[in-house]
Amino acid sequence: MNFDFTEEQLMIQQTAREFAQTEIAPSTIERDKNAEFPKEIVKKLGELGFMGMMVDPKYGGAGMDTVSYVLAMIEISKVDAAVGVIMSVNNSLVNYGLEKWGSDYIKENYLTPLAQGEKLGAFALSEPEAGSDATHQSTMAVKDGDEWIINGTKNWITNGQNADVYLVMAQTDKEKRHKGITAFVVEKGTPGFEHGVKEDKLGIRSSDTCSLHFTNCRVPDKNVIWDVGKGFYFAMNTLNGGRYGIASQAVGIAEGAYEAALKYSLQRKAFGTEIFNHQAIQFKLSDMATRVEAAKLLTLQAAAMKDAGQDYIKEASMAKLFASETAVYCALEAIQIHGGYGYVREYLVERYLRDAKITEIYEGTSEIQKIVIARELLKEING
Ligand code: CAA
């Protein structure tokens, strides 16, 4: 696979890098400490076109390719993974699905403001009793004339309190298992729809995560995405795209941790020399650099396959699996290289570890990625 980036891709990468340094980095520590949502930053990302990166310009998007999106996500997440996930959910889990499977009405009324960054999106699949086992939805939607009445609870919703547009999966025919799940667009402020309190998280603290509660919430039939009974396929296909988004976020965290460790190793002295000169440290840095590179290549491969119109389910899951484990690995090694300084907030590397862990959990745990990969391997064998 050829990764000679085009001039446009390099320009987008550079824009993201500069934006991350000038607009995001100065407030990262405070927002992490106070779990404060980066409202102004998200607004500016929208103005840059980064909240609708791959959406067709006729729907207000920037019309960029997936490789550019991955490059931008890495740069943003390297500086602040909480901002990374806000951007990833809007781009991969919300915009992508609405552009591909939304009606003209949905595209005009919801996708366009989301892609322009005027509105923020959230994706609501998980429930208190259904995380990995996503077909077992308890949230119900019952048809009543030209409306649906939704009842139930969703959990762990990124952008949960700050979103304007929510994509909600609900069971519309329990007998049919996953073929009886339907996806709906639900607007903030719809009567019967409320969000819960913000979760107090280990990492990505300035992104907001909460539960959503639906009590006789009425949604018009025209807000059904794709078709009745297609909600699970909608969620799965959308999550395939989400997975290279989270892989990019994880690569950003891993690279950030690696670069911090390298820099520190060239400054800190022990036993009469910079610690970089000790093989114990060189081995760690070499392993970190190699894994970062491999994770980046896997992620770019999934993105390039999507851009080429190829099936990328296996590659997206492989990228997420490997990149998220690389992020945790690099964050732990960066702390080890920093010694005691790595364990305190002042030196920032502890945040990489707190931020890294969630990448092994959300948008499909590492165990789920292995199931997806194994099923794809079987498909390949069976032809
Ligand atoms: N892409 C496309 N289609 C898929 C798919 C994928 N990745 N995974 C499953 N499907 C299809 C299957 O082909 C099958 O289709 P048919 O009806 O044609 O046979 C259908 O979906 C049902 O699949 P299974 O029979 O395999 O269902 P299952 O219950 O055995 O397993 C699963 C499905 C792969 C485990 C799935 O439930 C899953 O991916 N779970 C993880 C859910 C997840 O990632 N949640 C993340 C929450 S969102 C989040 O974190 C958002 C946030 O805010 C950050």
PDB file of N, CA and C and ligand atoms in Angstrom, residues 85 89 93 122-126 131-136 155-159 177-179 209 232-233 236-240 243 246 313 317 361-365 368-369 371-372 375-376 379, ligand 1:
ATOM      1  N   VAL A  85     -12.116  12.300  20.550  1.00  0.00           N
ATOM      2  CA  VAL A  85     -13.313  11.443  20.514  1.00  0.00           C
ATOM      3  C   VAL A  85     -14.565  12.238  20.157  1.00  0.00           C
ATOM      4  N   VAL A  89     -16.679  10.861  16.986  1.00  0.00           N
ATOM      5  CA  VAL A  89     -18.096  10.460  17.047  1.00  0.00           C
ATOM      6  C   VAL A  89     -18.907  11.247  16.015  1.00  0.00           C
ATOM      7  N   LEU A  93     -19.375   8.225  13.502  1.00  0.00           N
ATOM      8  CA  LEU A  93     -20.582   7.520  13.943  1.00  0.00           C
ATOM      9  C   LEU A  93     -21.866   8.240  13.557  1.00  0.00           C
ATOM     10  N   ALA A 122     -24.537  12.627  18.530  1.00  0.00           N
ATOM     11  CA  ALA A 122     -24.209  11.531  19.456  1.00  0.00           C
ATOM     12  C   ALA A 122     -24.826  10.244  18.908  1.00  0.00           C
ATOM     13  N   PHE A 123     -24.262   9.120  19.326  1.00  0.00           N
ATOM     14  CA  PHE A 123     -24.652   7.808  18.801  1.00  0.00           C
ATOM     15  C   PHE A 123     -25.068   6.939  19.988  1.00  0.00           C
ATOM     16  N   ALA A 124     -26.317   6.496  19.993  1.00  0.00           N
ATOM     17  CA  ALA A 124     -26.837   5.822  21.192  1.00  0.00           C
ATOM     18  C   ALA A 124     -27.232   4.384  20.893  1.00  0.00           C
ATOM     19  N   LEU A 125     -26.282   3.477  21.144  1.00  0.00           N
ATOM     20  CA  LEU A 125     -26.535   2.044  20.956  1.00  0.00           C
ATOM     21  C   LEU A 125     -26.492   1.324  22.310  1.00  0.00           C
ATOM     22  N   SER A 126     -25.442   1.566  23.103  1.00  0.00           N
ATOM     23  CA  SER A 126     -25.249   0.831  24.360  1.00  0.00           C
ATOM     24  C   SER A 126     -26.364   1.112  25.358  1.00  0.00           C
ATOM     25  N   GLY A 131     -24.051  -3.932  26.253  1.00  0.00           N
ATOM     26  CA  GLY A 131     -22.875  -3.210  25.753  1.00  0.00           C
ATOM     27  C   GLY A 131     -22.309  -3.964  24.566  1.00  0.00           C
ATOM     28  N   SER A 132     -21.476  -4.965  24.850  1.00  0.00           N
ATOM     29  CA  SER A 132     -20.923  -5.796  23.778  1.00  0.00           C
ATOM     30  C   SER A 132     -22.024  -6.569  23.060  1.00  0.00           C
ATOM     31  N   ASP A 133     -22.995  -7.034  23.848  1.00  0.00           N
ATOM     32  CA  ASP A 133     -24.091  -7.836  23.277  1.00  0.00           C
ATOM     33  C   ASP A 133     -25.171  -6.878  22.745  1.00  0.00           C
ATOM     34  N   ALA A 134     -24.821  -6.221  21.654  1.00  0.00           N
ATOM     35  CA  ALA A 134     -25.629  -5.087  21.194  1.00  0.00           C
ATOM     36  C   ALA A 134     -26.980  -5.466  20.583  1.00  0.00           C
ATOM     37  N   THR A 135     -27.175  -6.740  20.243  1.00  0.00           N
ATOM     38  CA  THR A 135     -28.484  -7.086  19.655  1.00  0.00           C
ATOM     39  C   THR A 135     -29.587  -7.098  20.719  1.00  0.00           C
ATOM     40  N   HIS A 136     -29.189  -7.224  21.997  1.00  0.00           N
ATOM     41  CA  HIS A 136     -30.192  -7.335  23.062  1.00  0.00           C
ATOM     42  C   HIS A 136     -30.666  -5.975  23.564  1.00  0.00           C
ATOM     43  N   ASN A 155     -26.795   4.083  27.542  1.00  0.00           N
ATOM     44  CA  ASN A 155     -25.666   4.335  28.456  1.00  0.00           C
ATOM     45  C   ASN A 155     -24.391   4.706  27.717  1.00  0.00           C
ATOM     46  N   TRP A 156     -23.505   5.368  28.425  1.00  0.00           N
ATOM     47  CA  TRP A 156     -22.141   5.659  27.949  1.00  0.00           C
ATOM     48  C   TRP A 156     -22.153   6.482  26.660  1.00  0.00           C
ATOM     49  N   ILE A 157     -23.000   7.473  26.599  1.00  0.00           N
ATOM     50  CA  ILE A 157     -23.140   8.211  25.338  1.00  0.00           C
ATOM     51  C   ILE A 157     -22.171   9.399  25.283  1.00  0.00           C
ATOM     52  N   THR A 158     -21.198   9.274  24.385  1.00  0.00           N
ATOM     53  CA  THR A 158     -20.237  10.371  24.168  1.00  0.00           C
ATOM     54  C   THR A 158     -20.986  11.566  23.577  1.00  0.00           C
ATOM     55  N   ASN A 159     -20.654  12.758  24.017  1.00  0.00           N
ATOM     56  CA  ASN A 159     -21.342  14.017  23.638  1.00  0.00           C
ATOM     57  C   ASN A 159     -22.765  14.045  24.198  1.00  0.00           C
ATOM     58  N   ARG A 177     -35.221 -10.237  16.758  1.00  0.00           N
ATOM     59  CA  ARG A 177     -33.860 -10.011  17.271  1.00  0.00           C
ATOM     60  C   ARG A 177     -33.214  -8.818  16.562  1.00  0.00           C
ATOM     61  N   HIS A 178     -32.017  -9.016  15.954  1.00  0.00           N
ATOM     62  CA  HIS A 178     -31.330  -7.843  15.386  1.00  0.00           C
ATOM     63  C   HIS A 178     -32.055  -7.291  14.160  1.00  0.00           C
ATOM     64  N   LYS A 179     -32.899  -8.138  13.534  1.00  0.00           N
ATOM     65  CA  LYS A 179     -33.635  -7.640  12.358  1.00  0.00           C
ATOM     66  C   LYS A 179     -34.866  -6.820  12.765  1.00  0.00           C
ATOM     67  N   THR A 209     -19.809  12.208  28.872  1.00  0.00           N
ATOM     68  CA  THR A 209     -20.420  10.891  28.710  1.00  0.00           C
ATOM     69  C   THR A 209     -21.572  10.802  29.708  1.00  0.00           C
ATOM     70  N   PHE A 232     -29.820  -2.304  13.299  1.00  0.00           N
ATOM     71  CA  PHE A 232     -28.613  -3.001  13.741  1.00  0.00           C
ATOM     72  C   PHE A 232     -27.545  -2.971  12.653  1.00  0.00           C
ATOM     73  N   TYR A 233     -27.982  -3.132  11.421  1.00  0.00           N
ATOM     74  CA  TYR A 233     -27.020  -3.076  10.304  1.00  0.00           C
ATOM     75  C   TYR A 233     -26.444  -1.656  10.208  1.00  0.00           C
ATOM     76  N   MET A 236     -23.885  -1.383  13.040  1.00  0.00           N
ATOM     77  CA  MET A 236     -22.659  -2.163  12.789  1.00  0.00           C
ATOM     78  C   MET A 236     -21.806  -1.528  11.692  1.00  0.00           C
ATOM     79  N   ASN A 237     -22.455  -1.151  10.602  1.00  0.00           N
ATOM     80  CA  ASN A 237     -21.701  -0.561   9.493  1.00  0.00           C
ATOM     81  C   ASN A 237     -21.114   0.790   9.879  1.00  0.00           C
ATOM     82  N   THR A 238     -21.844   1.533  10.698  1.00  0.00           N
ATOM     83  CA  THR A 238     -21.339   2.818  11.164  1.00  0.00           C
ATOM     84  C   THR A 238     -20.152   2.595  12.096  1.00  0.00           C
ATOM     85  N   LEU A 239     -20.277   1.582  12.953  1.00  0.00           N
ATOM     86  CA  LEU A 239     -19.179   1.294  13.893  1.00  0.00           C
ATOM     87  C   LEU A 239     -17.908   0.851  13.180  1.00  0.00           C
ATOM     88  N   ASN A 240     -18.026   0.221  12.027  1.00  0.00           N
ATOM     89  CA  ASN A 240     -16.809  -0.129  11.273  1.00  0.00           C
ATOM     90  C   ASN A 240     -15.994   1.137  11.012  1.00  0.00           C
ATOM     91  N   ARG A 243     -14.462   2.589  14.132  1.00  0.00           N
ATOM     92  CA  ARG A 243     -13.300   1.854  14.663  1.00  0.00           C
ATOM     93  C   ARG A 243     -11.977   2.377  14.112  1.00  0.00           C
ATOM     94  N   ILE A 246     -11.391   5.569  16.184  1.00  0.00           N
ATOM     95  CA  ILE A 246     -10.809   5.341  17.516  1.00  0.00           C
ATOM     96  C   ILE A 246      -9.377   4.826  17.382  1.00  0.00           C
ATOM     97  N   ILE A 313     -13.954  -4.099   6.964  1.00  0.00           N
ATOM     98  CA  ILE A 313     -14.418  -4.487   8.314  1.00  0.00           C
ATOM     99  C   ILE A 313     -13.260  -5.084   9.127  1.00  0.00           C
ATOM    100  N   SER A 317     -11.156  -3.328  12.379  1.00  0.00           N
ATOM    101  CA  SER A 317     -11.090  -3.968  13.697  1.00  0.00           C
ATOM    102  C   SER A 317      -9.651  -4.278  14.094  1.00  0.00           C
ATOM    103  N   ILE A 361     -11.933  -0.143  25.097  1.00  0.00           N
ATOM    104  CA  ILE A 361     -13.287  -0.491  25.553  1.00  0.00           C
ATOM    105  C   ILE A 361     -14.370   0.010  24.598  1.00  0.00           C
ATOM    106  N   TYR A 362     -14.363   1.333  24.311  1.00  0.00           N
ATOM    107  CA  TYR A 362     -15.532   1.826  23.552  1.00  0.00           C
ATOM    108  C   TYR A 362     -15.440   1.509  22.049  1.00  0.00           C
ATOM    109  N   GLU A 363     -16.606   1.624  21.416  1.00  0.00           N
ATOM    110  CA  GLU A 363     -16.777   1.265  19.994  1.00  0.00           C
ATOM    111  C   GLU A 363     -16.341  -0.184  19.729  1.00  0.00           C
ATOM    112  N   GLY A 364     -16.587  -1.029  20.719  1.00  0.00           N
ATOM    113  CA  GLY A 364     -16.237  -2.446  20.631  1.00  0.00           C
ATOM    114  C   GLY A 364     -14.964  -2.719  21.391  1.00  0.00           C
ATOM    115  N   THR A 365     -15.061  -3.537  22.449  1.00  0.00           N
ATOM    116  CA  THR A 365     -13.878  -3.867  23.261  1.00  0.00           C
ATOM    117  C   THR A 365     -12.858  -4.627  22.398  1.00  0.00           C
ATOM    118  N   ILE A 368     -14.296  -7.897  21.472  1.00  0.00           N
ATOM    119  CA  ILE A 368     -15.257  -7.825  20.348  1.00  0.00           C
ATOM    120  C   ILE A 368     -14.509  -7.693  19.020  1.00  0.00           C
ATOM    121  N   GLN A 369     -13.434  -6.908  19.020  1.00  0.00           N
ATOM    122  CA  GLN A 369     -12.671  -6.771  17.752  1.00  0.00           C
ATOM    123  C   GLN A 369     -12.156  -8.135  17.304  1.00  0.00           C
ATOM    124  N   ILE A 371     -13.516 -11.012  17.886  1.00  0.00           N
ATOM    125  CA  ILE A 371     -14.654 -11.780  17.343  1.00  0.00           C
ATOM    126  C   ILE A 371     -14.920 -11.340  15.900  1.00  0.00           C
ATOM    127  N   VAL A 372     -14.936 -10.023  15.696  1.00  0.00           N
ATOM    128  CA  VAL A 372     -15.202  -9.498  14.344  1.00  0.00           C
ATOM    129  C   VAL A 372     -14.116  -9.991  13.375  1.00  0.00           C
ATOM    130  N   ARG A 375     -14.508 -13.702  12.583  1.00  0.00           N
ATOM    131  CA  ARG A 375     -15.632 -13.975  11.666  1.00  0.00           C
ATOM    132  C   ARG A 375     -15.269 -13.604  10.229  1.00  0.00           C
ATOM    133  N   GLU A 376     -14.523 -12.521  10.091  1.00  0.00           N
ATOM    134  CA  GLU A 376     -14.102 -12.111   8.741  1.00  0.00           C
ATOM    135  C   GLU A 376     -13.095 -13.121   8.169  1.00  0.00           C
ATOM    136  N   LYS A 379     -15.013 -15.971   6.880  1.00  0.00           N
ATOM    137  CA  LYS A 379     -15.655 -15.623   5.586  1.00  0.00           C
ATOM    138  C   LYS A 379     -14.654 -15.773   4.454  1.00  0.00           C
TER     139      LYS A 379
HETATM  140  N1  CAA B   1     -20.215  -4.912   9.944  1.00  0.00           N
HETATM  141  C1  CAA B   1     -21.298  -5.199   9.199  1.00  0.00           C
HETATM  142  N2  CAA B   1     -22.241  -6.088   9.584  1.00  0.00           N
HETATM  143  C2  CAA B   1     -22.047  -6.709  10.758  1.00  0.00           C
HETATM  144  C3  CAA B   1     -20.938  -6.450  11.580  1.00  0.00           C
HETATM  145  C4  CAA B   1     -19.991  -5.510  11.133  1.00  0.00           C
HETATM  146  N3  CAA B   1     -18.902  -5.198  11.857  1.00  0.00           N
HETATM  147  N4  CAA B   1     -21.037  -7.218  12.697  1.00  0.00           N
HETATM  148  C5  CAA B   1     -22.149  -7.934  12.579  1.00  0.00           C
HETATM  149  N5  CAA B   1     -22.771  -7.630  11.408  1.00  0.00           N
HETATM  150  C6  CAA B   1     -24.013  -8.212  10.873  1.00  0.00           C
HETATM  151  C7  CAA B   1     -23.820  -9.712  10.694  1.00  0.00           C
HETATM  152  O1  CAA B   1     -23.260  -9.992   9.417  1.00  0.00           O
HETATM  153  C8  CAA B   1     -25.242 -10.239  10.801  1.00  0.00           C
HETATM  154  O2  CAA B   1     -25.881 -10.061   9.564  1.00  0.00           O
HETATM  155  P1  CAA B   1     -27.033 -11.086   9.021  1.00  0.00           P
HETATM  156  O3  CAA B   1     -28.285 -10.716   9.707  1.00  0.00           O
HETATM  157  O4  CAA B   1     -27.079 -10.781   7.545  1.00  0.00           O
HETATM  158  O5  CAA B   1     -26.581 -12.469   9.336  1.00  0.00           O
HETATM  159  C9  CAA B   1     -25.858  -9.263  11.814  1.00  0.00           C
HETATM  160  O6  CAA B   1     -25.045  -8.081  11.848  1.00  0.00           O
HETATM  161  C10 CAA B   1     -25.931  -9.824  13.221  1.00  0.00           C
HETATM  162  O7  CAA B   1     -24.636 -10.187  13.583  1.00  0.00           O
HETATM  163  P2  CAA B   1     -24.317 -11.445  14.472  1.00  0.00           P
HETATM  164  O8  CAA B   1     -25.295 -12.557  14.181  1.00  0.00           O
HETATM  165  O9  CAA B   1     -22.868 -11.729  14.302  1.00  0.00           O
HETATM  166  O10 CAA B   1     -24.643 -10.892  15.931  1.00  0.00           O
HETATM  167  P3  CAA B   1     -23.984 -11.267  17.296  1.00  0.00           P
HETATM  168  O11 CAA B   1     -24.948 -10.835  18.327  1.00  0.00           O
HETATM  169  O12 CAA B   1     -23.539 -12.698  17.320  1.00  0.00           O
HETATM  170  O13 CAA B   1     -22.618 -10.396  17.379  1.00  0.00           O
HETATM  171  C11 CAA B   1     -21.375  -8.362  17.498  1.00  0.00           C
HETATM  172  C12 CAA B   1     -22.576  -9.094  16.934  1.00  0.00           C
HETATM  173  C13 CAA B   1     -20.271  -8.338  16.439  1.00  0.00           C
HETATM  174  C14 CAA B   1     -20.809  -8.941  18.778  1.00  0.00           C
HETATM  175  C15 CAA B   1     -21.947  -6.952  17.760  1.00  0.00           C
HETATM  176  O14 CAA B   1     -22.978  -7.027  18.715  1.00  0.00           O
HETATM  177  C16 CAA B   1     -20.935  -5.925  18.177  1.00  0.00           C
HETATM  178  O15 CAA B   1     -20.189  -5.409  17.351  1.00  0.00           O
HETATM  179  N6  CAA B   1     -20.920  -5.583  19.494  1.00  0.00           N
HETATM  180  C17 CAA B   1     -20.131  -4.481  19.981  1.00  0.00           C
HETATM  181  C18 CAA B   1     -20.976  -3.247  20.010  1.00  0.00           C
HETATM  182  C19 CAA B   1     -20.148  -2.021  20.083  1.00  0.00           C
HETATM  183  O16 CAA B   1     -19.148  -1.866  19.393  1.00  0.00           O
HETATM  184  N7  CAA B   1     -20.597  -1.078  20.895  1.00  0.00           N
HETATM  185  C20 CAA B   1     -19.965   0.171  20.986  1.00  0.00           C
HETATM  186  C21 CAA B   1     -20.955   1.163  21.471  1.00  0.00           C
HETATM  187  S1  CAA B   1     -20.941   2.647  20.636  1.00  0.00           S
HETATM  188  C22 CAA B   1     -19.808   3.606  21.420  1.00  0.00           C
HETATM  189  O17 CAA B   1     -18.928   3.170  22.108  1.00  0.00           O
HETATM  190  C23 CAA B   1     -20.058   4.979  21.055  1.00  0.00           C
HETATM  191  C24 CAA B   1     -19.422   6.076  21.768  1.00  0.00           C
HETATM  192  O18 CAA B   1     -20.126   6.974  22.200  1.00  0.00           O
HETATM  193  C25 CAA B   1     -17.929   6.207  21.747  1.00  0.00           C
END
